[in-house]
Structures are given as C-alpha cells and as structure tokens.
PDB file of C-alpha atoms in Angstrom:
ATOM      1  CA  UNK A1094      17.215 -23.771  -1.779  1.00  0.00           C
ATOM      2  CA  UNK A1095      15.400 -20.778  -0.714  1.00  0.00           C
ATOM      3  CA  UNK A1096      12.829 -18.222  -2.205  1.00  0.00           C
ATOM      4  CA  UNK A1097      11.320 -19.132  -5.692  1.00  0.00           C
ATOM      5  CA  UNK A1098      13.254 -21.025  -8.416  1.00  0.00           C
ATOM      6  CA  UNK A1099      12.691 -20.965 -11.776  1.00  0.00           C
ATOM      7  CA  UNK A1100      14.346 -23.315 -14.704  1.00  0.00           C
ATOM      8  CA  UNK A1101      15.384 -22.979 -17.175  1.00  0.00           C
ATOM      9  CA  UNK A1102      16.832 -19.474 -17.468  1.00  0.00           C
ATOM     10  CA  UNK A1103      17.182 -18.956 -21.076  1.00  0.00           C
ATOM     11  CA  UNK A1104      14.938 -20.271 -23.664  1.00  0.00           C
ATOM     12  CA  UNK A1105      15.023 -20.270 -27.453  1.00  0.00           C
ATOM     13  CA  UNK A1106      12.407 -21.984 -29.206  1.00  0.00           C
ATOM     14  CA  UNK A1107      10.841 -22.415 -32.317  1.00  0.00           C
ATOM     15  CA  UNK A1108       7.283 -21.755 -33.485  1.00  0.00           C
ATOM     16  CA  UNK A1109       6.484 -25.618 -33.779  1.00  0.00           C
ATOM     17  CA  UNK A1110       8.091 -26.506 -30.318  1.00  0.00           C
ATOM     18  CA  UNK A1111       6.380 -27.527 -27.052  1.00  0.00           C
ATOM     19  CA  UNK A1112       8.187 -26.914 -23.905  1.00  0.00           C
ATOM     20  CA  UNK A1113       7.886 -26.362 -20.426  1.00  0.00           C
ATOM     21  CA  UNK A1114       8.832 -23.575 -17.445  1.00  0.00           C
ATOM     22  CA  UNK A1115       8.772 -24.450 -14.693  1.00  0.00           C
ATOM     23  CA  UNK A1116       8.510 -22.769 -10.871  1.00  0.00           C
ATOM     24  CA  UNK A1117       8.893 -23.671  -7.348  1.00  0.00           C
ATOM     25  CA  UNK A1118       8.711 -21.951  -4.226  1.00  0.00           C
ATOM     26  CA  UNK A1119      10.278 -23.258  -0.562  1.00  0.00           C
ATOM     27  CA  UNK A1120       8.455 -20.500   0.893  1.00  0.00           C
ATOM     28  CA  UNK A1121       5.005 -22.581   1.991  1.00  0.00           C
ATOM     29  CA  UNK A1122       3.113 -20.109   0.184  1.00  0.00           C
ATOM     30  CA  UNK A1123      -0.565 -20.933  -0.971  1.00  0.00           C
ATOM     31  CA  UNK A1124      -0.828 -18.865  -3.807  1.00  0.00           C
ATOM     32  CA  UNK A1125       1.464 -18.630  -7.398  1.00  0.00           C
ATOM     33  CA  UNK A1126       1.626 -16.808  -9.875  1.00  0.00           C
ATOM     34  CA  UNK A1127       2.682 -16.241 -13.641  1.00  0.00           C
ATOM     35  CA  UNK A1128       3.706 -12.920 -15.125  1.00  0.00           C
ATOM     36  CA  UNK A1129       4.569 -11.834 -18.891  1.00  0.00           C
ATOM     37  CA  UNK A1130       7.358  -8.727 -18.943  1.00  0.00           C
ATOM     38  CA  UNK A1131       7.838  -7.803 -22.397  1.00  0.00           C
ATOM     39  CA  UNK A1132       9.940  -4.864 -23.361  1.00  0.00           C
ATOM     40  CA  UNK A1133       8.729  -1.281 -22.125  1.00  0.00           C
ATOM     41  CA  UNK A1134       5.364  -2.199 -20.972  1.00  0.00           C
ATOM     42  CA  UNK A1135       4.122  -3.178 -17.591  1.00  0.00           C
ATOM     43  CA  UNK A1136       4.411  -6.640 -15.974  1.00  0.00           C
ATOM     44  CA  UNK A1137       1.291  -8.447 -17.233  1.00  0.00           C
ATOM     45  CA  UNK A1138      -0.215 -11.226 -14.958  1.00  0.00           C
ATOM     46  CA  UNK A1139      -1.429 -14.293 -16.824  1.00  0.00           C
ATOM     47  CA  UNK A1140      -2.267 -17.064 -14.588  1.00  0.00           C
ATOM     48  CA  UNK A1141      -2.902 -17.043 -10.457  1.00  0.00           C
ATOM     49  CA  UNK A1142      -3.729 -20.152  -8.653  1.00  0.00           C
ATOM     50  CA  UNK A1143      -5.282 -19.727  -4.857  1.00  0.00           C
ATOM     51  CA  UNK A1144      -4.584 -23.709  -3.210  1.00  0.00           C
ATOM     52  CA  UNK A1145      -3.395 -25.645  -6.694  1.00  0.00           C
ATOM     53  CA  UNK A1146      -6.856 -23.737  -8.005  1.00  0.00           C
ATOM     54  CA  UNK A1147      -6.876 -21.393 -10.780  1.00  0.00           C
ATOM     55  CA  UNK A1148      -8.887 -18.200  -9.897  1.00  0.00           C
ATOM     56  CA  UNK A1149      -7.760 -15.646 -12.711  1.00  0.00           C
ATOM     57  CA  UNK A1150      -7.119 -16.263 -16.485  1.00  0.00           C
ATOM     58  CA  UNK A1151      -6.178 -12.876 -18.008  1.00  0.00           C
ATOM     59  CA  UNK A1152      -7.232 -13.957 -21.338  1.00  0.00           C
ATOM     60  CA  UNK A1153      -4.387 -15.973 -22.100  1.00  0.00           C
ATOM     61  CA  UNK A1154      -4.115 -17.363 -25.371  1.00  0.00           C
ATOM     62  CA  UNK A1155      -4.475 -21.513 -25.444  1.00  0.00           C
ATOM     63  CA  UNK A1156      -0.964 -21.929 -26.838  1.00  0.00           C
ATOM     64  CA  UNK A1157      -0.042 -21.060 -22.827  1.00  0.00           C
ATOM     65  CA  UNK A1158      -1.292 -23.663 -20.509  1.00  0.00           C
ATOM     66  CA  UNK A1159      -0.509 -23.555 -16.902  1.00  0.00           C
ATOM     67  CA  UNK A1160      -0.273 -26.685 -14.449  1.00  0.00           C
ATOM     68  CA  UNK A1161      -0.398 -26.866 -10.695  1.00  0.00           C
ATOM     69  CA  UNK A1162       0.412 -29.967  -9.225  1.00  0.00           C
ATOM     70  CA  UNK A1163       0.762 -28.677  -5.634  1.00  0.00           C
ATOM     71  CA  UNK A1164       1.337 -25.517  -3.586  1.00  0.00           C
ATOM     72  CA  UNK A1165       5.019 -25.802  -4.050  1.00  0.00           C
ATOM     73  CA  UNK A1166       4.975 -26.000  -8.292  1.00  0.00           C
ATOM     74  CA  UNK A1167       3.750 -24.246 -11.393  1.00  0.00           C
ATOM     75  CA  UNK A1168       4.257 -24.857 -14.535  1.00  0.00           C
ATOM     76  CA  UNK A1169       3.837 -22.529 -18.031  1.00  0.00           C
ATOM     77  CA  UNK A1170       3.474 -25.552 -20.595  1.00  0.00           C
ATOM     78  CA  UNK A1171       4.072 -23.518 -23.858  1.00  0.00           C
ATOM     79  CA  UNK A1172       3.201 -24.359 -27.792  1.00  0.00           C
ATOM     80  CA  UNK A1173       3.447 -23.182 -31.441  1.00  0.00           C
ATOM     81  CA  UNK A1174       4.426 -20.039 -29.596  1.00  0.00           C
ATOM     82  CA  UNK A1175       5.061 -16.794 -31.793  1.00  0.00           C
ATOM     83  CA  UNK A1176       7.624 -14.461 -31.648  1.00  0.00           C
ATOM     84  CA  UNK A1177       5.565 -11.738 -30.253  1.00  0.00           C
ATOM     85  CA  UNK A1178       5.825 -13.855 -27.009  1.00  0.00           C
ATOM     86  CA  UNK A1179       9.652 -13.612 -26.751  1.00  0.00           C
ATOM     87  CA  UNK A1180       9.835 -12.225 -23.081  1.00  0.00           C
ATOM     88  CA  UNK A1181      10.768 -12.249 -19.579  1.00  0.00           C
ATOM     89  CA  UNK A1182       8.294 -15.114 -17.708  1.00  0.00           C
ATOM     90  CA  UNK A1183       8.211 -14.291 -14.067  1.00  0.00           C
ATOM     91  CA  UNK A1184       6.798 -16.968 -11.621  1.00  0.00           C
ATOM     92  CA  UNK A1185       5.708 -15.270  -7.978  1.00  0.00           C
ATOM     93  CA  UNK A1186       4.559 -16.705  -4.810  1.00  0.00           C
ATOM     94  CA  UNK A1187       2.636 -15.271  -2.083  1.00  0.00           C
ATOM     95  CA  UNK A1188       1.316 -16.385   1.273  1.00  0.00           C
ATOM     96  CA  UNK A1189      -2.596 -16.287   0.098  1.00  0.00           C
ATOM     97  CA  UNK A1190      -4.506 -14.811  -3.050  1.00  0.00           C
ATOM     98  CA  UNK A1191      -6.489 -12.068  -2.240  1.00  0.00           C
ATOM     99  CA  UNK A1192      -5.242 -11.883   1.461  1.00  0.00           C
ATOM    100  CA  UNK A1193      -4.919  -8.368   3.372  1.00  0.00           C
ATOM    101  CA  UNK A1194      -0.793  -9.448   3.016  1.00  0.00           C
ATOM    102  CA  UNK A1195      -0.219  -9.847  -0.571  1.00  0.00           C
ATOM    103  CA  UNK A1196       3.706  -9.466  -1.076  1.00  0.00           C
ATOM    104  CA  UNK A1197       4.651 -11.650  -3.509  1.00  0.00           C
ATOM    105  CA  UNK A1198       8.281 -12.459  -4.186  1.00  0.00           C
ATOM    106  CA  UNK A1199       9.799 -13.669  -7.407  1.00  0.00           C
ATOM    107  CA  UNK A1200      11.396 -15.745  -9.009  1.00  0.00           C
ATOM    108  CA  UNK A1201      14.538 -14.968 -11.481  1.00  0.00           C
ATOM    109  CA  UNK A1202      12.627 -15.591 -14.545  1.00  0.00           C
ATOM    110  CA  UNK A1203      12.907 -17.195 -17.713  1.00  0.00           C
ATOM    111  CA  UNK A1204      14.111 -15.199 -20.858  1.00  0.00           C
ATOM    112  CA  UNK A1205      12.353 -17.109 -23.844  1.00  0.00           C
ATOM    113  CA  UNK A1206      12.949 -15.794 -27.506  1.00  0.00           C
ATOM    114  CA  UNK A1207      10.522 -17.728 -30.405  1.00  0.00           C
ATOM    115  CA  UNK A1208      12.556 -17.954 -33.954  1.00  0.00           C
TER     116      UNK A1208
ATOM    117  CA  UNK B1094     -10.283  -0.839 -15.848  1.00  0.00           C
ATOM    118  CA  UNK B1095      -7.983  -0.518 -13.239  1.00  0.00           C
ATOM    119  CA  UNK B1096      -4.529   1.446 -13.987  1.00  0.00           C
ATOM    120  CA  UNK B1097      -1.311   2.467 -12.447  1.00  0.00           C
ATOM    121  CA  UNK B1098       1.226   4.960 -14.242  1.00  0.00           C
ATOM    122  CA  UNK B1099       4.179   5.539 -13.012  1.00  0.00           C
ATOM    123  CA  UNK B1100       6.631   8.847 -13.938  1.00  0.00           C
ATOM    124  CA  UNK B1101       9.078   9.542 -15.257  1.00  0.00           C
ATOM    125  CA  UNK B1102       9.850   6.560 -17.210  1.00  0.00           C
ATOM    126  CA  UNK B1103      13.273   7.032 -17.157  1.00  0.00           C
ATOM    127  CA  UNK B1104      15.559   9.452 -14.626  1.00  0.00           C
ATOM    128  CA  UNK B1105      19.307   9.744 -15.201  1.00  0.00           C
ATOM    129  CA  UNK B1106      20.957  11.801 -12.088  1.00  0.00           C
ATOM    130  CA  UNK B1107      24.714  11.808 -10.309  1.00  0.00           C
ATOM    131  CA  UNK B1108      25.720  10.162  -7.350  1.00  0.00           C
ATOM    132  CA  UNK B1109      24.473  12.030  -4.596  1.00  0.00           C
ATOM    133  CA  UNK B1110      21.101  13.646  -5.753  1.00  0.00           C
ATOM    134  CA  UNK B1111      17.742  12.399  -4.196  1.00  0.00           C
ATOM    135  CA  UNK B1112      15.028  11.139  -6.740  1.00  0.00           C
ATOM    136  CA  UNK B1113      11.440  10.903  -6.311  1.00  0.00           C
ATOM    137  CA  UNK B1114       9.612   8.798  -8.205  1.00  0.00           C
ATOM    138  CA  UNK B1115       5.856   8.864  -8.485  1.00  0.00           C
ATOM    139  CA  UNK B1116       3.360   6.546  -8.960  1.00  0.00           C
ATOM    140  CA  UNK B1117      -0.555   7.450  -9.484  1.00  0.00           C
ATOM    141  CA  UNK B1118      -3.601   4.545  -9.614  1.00  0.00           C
ATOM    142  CA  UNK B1119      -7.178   4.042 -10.747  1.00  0.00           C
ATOM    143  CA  UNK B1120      -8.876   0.708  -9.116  1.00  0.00           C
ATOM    144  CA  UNK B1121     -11.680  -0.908  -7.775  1.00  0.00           C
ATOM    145  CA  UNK B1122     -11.483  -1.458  -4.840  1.00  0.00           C
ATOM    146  CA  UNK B1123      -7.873  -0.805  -3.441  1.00  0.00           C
ATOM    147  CA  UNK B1124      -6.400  -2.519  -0.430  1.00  0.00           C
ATOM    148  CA  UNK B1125      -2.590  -1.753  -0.874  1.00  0.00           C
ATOM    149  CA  UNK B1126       0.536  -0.487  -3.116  1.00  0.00           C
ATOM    150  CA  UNK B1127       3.625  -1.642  -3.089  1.00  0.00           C
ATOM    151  CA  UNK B1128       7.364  -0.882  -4.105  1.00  0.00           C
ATOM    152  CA  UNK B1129       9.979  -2.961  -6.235  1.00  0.00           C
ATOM    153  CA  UNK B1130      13.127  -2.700  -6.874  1.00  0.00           C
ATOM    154  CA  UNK B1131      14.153  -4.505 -10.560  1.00  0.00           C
ATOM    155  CA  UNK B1132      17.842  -5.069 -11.234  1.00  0.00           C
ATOM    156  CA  UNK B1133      18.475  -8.267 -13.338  1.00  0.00           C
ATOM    157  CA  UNK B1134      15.473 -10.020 -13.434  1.00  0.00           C
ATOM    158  CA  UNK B1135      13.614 -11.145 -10.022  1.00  0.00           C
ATOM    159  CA  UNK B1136      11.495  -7.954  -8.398  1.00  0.00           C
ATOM    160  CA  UNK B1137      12.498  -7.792  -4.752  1.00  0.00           C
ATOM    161  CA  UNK B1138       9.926  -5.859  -2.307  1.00  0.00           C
ATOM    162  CA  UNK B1139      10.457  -2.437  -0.884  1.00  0.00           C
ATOM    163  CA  UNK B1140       7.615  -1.178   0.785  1.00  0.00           C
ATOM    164  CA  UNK B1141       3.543  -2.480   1.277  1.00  0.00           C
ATOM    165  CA  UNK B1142       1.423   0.853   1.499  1.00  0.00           C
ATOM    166  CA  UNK B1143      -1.849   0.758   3.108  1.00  0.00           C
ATOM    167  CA  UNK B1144      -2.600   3.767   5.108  1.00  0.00           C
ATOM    168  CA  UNK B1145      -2.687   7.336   3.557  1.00  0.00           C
ATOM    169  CA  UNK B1146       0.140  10.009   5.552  1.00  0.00           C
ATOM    170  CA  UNK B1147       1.933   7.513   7.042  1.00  0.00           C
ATOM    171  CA  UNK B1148       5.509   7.406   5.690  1.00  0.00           C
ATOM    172  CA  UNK B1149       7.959   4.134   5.888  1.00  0.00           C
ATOM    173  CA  UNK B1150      11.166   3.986   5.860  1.00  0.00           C
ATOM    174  CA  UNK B1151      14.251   1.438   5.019  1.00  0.00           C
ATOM    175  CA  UNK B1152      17.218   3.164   5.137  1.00  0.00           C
ATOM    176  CA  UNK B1153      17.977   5.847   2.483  1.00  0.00           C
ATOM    177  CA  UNK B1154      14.431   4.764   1.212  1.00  0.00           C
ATOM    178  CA  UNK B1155      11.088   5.870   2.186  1.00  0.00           C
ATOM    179  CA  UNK B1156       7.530   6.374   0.863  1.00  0.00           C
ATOM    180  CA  UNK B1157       4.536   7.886   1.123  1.00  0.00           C
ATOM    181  CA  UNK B1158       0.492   6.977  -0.278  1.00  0.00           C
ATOM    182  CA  UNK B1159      -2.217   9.457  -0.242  1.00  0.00           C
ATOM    183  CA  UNK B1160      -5.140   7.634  -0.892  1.00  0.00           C
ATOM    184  CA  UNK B1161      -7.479  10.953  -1.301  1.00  0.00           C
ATOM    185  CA  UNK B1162      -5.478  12.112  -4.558  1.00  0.00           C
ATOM    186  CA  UNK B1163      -4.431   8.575  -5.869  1.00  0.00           C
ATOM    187  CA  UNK B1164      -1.056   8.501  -5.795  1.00  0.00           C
ATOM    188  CA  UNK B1165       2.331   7.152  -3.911  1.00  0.00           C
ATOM    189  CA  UNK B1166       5.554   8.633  -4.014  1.00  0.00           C
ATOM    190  CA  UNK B1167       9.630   6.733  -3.256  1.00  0.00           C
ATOM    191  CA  UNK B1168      12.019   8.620  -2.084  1.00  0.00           C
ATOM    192  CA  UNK B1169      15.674   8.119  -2.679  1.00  0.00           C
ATOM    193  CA  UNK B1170      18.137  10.765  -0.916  1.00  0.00           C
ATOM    194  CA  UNK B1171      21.978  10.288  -1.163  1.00  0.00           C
ATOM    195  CA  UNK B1172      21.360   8.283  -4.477  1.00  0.00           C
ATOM    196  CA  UNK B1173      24.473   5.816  -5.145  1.00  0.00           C
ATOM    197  CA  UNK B1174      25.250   3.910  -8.061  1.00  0.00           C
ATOM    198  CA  UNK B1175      23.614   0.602  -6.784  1.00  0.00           C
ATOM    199  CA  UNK B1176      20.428   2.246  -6.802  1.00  0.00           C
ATOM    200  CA  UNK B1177      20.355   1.834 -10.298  1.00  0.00           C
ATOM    201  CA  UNK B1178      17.596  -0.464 -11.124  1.00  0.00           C
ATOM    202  CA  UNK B1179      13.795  -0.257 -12.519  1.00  0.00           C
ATOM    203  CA  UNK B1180      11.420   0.811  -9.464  1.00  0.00           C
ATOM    204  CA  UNK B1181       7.996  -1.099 -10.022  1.00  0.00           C
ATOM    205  CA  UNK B1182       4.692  -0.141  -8.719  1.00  0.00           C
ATOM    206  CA  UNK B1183       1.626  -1.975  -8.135  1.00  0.00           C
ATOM    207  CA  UNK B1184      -1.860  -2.010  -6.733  1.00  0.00           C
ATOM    208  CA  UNK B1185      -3.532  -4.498  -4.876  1.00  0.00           C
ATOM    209  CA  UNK B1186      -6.842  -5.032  -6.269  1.00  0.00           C
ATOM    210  CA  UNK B1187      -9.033  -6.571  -3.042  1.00  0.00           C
ATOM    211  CA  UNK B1188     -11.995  -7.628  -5.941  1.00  0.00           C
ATOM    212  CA  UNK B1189     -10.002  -9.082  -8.149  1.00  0.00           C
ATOM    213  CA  UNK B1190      -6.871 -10.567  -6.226  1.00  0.00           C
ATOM    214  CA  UNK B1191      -3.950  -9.279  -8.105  1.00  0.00           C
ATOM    215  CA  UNK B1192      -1.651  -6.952  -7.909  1.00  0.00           C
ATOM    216  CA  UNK B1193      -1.277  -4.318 -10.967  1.00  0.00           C
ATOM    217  CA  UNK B1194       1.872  -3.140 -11.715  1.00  0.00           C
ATOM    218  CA  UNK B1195       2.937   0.743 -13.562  1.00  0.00           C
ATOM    219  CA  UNK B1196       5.213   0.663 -16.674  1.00  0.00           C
ATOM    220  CA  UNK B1197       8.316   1.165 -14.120  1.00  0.00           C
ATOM    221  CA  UNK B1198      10.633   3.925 -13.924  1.00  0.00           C
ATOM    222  CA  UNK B1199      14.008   2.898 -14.997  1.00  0.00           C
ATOM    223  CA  UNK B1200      16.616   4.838 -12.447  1.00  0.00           C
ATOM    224  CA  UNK B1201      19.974   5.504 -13.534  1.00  0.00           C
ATOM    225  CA  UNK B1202      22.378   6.843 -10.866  1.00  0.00           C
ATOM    226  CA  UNK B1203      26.139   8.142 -12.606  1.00  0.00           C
ATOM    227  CA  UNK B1204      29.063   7.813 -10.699  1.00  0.00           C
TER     228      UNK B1204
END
C-alpha cells in the first residue's frame, strides 16, 4: 500500500464505548498528525508527533488519547465520547514537523458518529 | 491567535467560467501557504507558497501569495465539472509547527 491508510472508515459508537483509529503511513515520514473536521468549520489539528514524540496538544479533551508506537503508526484511542464529536478524523503525515517542507498528505479519514 | 479566512464560502458557476478563490491570514511567524483540493474525504496538495509575486502553475491551476497584504489567491480558468470539490487553505506556522487551515470554499462547477 501506498500514501496514508486509515481504518476503519465508518464508525458508530456509543457514549460508553472505547475504541480505536488507527493510521499508517508507507511514506517514511517523521512526523503525524491528527485532525478533527466537523461540519462547516475549519480542519482543527489535535495531536502532532515530531519522531514518535508529541510536540503539540491543542487542548484536547482526555476522552481522546493518542499513541505512537513508531514513525509509521498513530493511533486516536477514543472514550465515553459525546455526540458533539461525531466527525471526520483525518490522520496526516509529513516528512518533518516544523521543517521549511511541510506538505502533509492525508489519509481518507474516519467518519465517526456518537449515539 | 493566528487565523486564515477563506472567501467565498461557497461559489456555484457553469462549466467554463474561471473562479478565484481567496484566501487572507494573520500568524506569527509565517513560513508558507498551501492549497488543497477536498473531494470525498482525503485533502490532496495543490500548491506550497513561499515567496510573494511569484505565481505557480499546474495546469488549468495557478496561484499567487502576497505576503505584504496577507493574502493568496487560486485560480481556476476553463472550470469543468471535476473541479468540484472544497479548496482548503492553510498557513504554516514556523513557531508553532502546524499548519492552519481557512473554513474552505466549497466550489461547485454545473455542467
């Protein structure tokens, strides 16, 4: 596979569920990313990790945690979610945080809808 | 608090007509903009701006960033109906390593 994966597609979960995104890239990239689009408003970043480091939080709430096992995978580990964060979850890559080259290419997202 | 905002939100036009979207951008410390093209889900990259006056082009595509007034244009000529898609903009923030995107502008191109 090439580019940056993301499973599952579709989500539906409810408020007292735990689950898991998750996000690779077979680009060798050194930096990921996770993005919140919800309906009419901008694309929101949430988490960025530089090297399996985190180096920006955007004031997540808890009930998100990310995980980054290596350069290759991320992971959004999600609970007692609310519907306000039904939404598209984009996972990007990009060769280095905070490098003069910062294209970042995307992943197809995950559409997640809380009951 | 850095911003981008992006106009119009939404542009319907027939086949044929060129579009120009605009995009305009208060940060820090700026390093680049850059173009996306949303269809379905994924963003796919257009165009990485660094330089004010200097215009790049892909095709039917091109764009422009003057970094004096704070703002970027894309410009679409002979518009066709694949065109149709959400056109993202977004700032590279050097300080704070991300990129921050504009609402979008939703194109819609009619046969």
């Amino acid at each position: 596979e090439t580019g940056v994966t993301q499973t599952p597609r579709h989500l539906v979960m409810g408020m007292t569920n735990k689950k898991s995104l998750k996000c690779e890239q077979h680009l060798g990239h050194n930096a990921m990313y996770w993005y919140k689009q919800s309906a009419k408003k901008p694309l929101e970043l949430m988490f960025v990790y530089s090297l399996e480091e985190r180096v920006e939080n955007n004031s997540v709430p808890s009930r998100f945690s990310p995980e980054c096992p290596n350069s290759s995978h991320l992971f959004l580990h999600l609970h007692t979610l609310q519907p306000e964060d039904s939404a598209l979850y984009l996972c990007a890559s990009s060769q280095r945080a905070g490098a003069s080259y910062n294209e970042q290419f995307f992943g197809p997202g995950t559409r997640l809808t809380v009951l | 608090e850095d911003k981008v905002v992006q106009s119009p939100l939404s542009l319907v036009v027939h086949e044929g007509d060129t579009v120009t979207l605009n995009c305009s951008y208060e940060v820090t410390n700026f390093r680049s903009l850059l173009w996306y093209k949303q269809e379905k889900k994924a963003p796919t990259f257009l165009f990485m701006l660094t330089s004010s006056g200097i215009e790049k082009k892909s095709g039917r595509l091109s764009s422009i960033l003057d970094k004096k007034e704070l703002f970027s244009i894309l410009n679409i000529t002979a518009t066709q109906t694949g065109d149709s898609a959400v056109y993202l903009c977004a700032v590279d923030d050097q300080g704070a390593q991300k990129l921050v995107f504009g609402q979008g502008t939703r194109l819609t191109i009619n046969p």
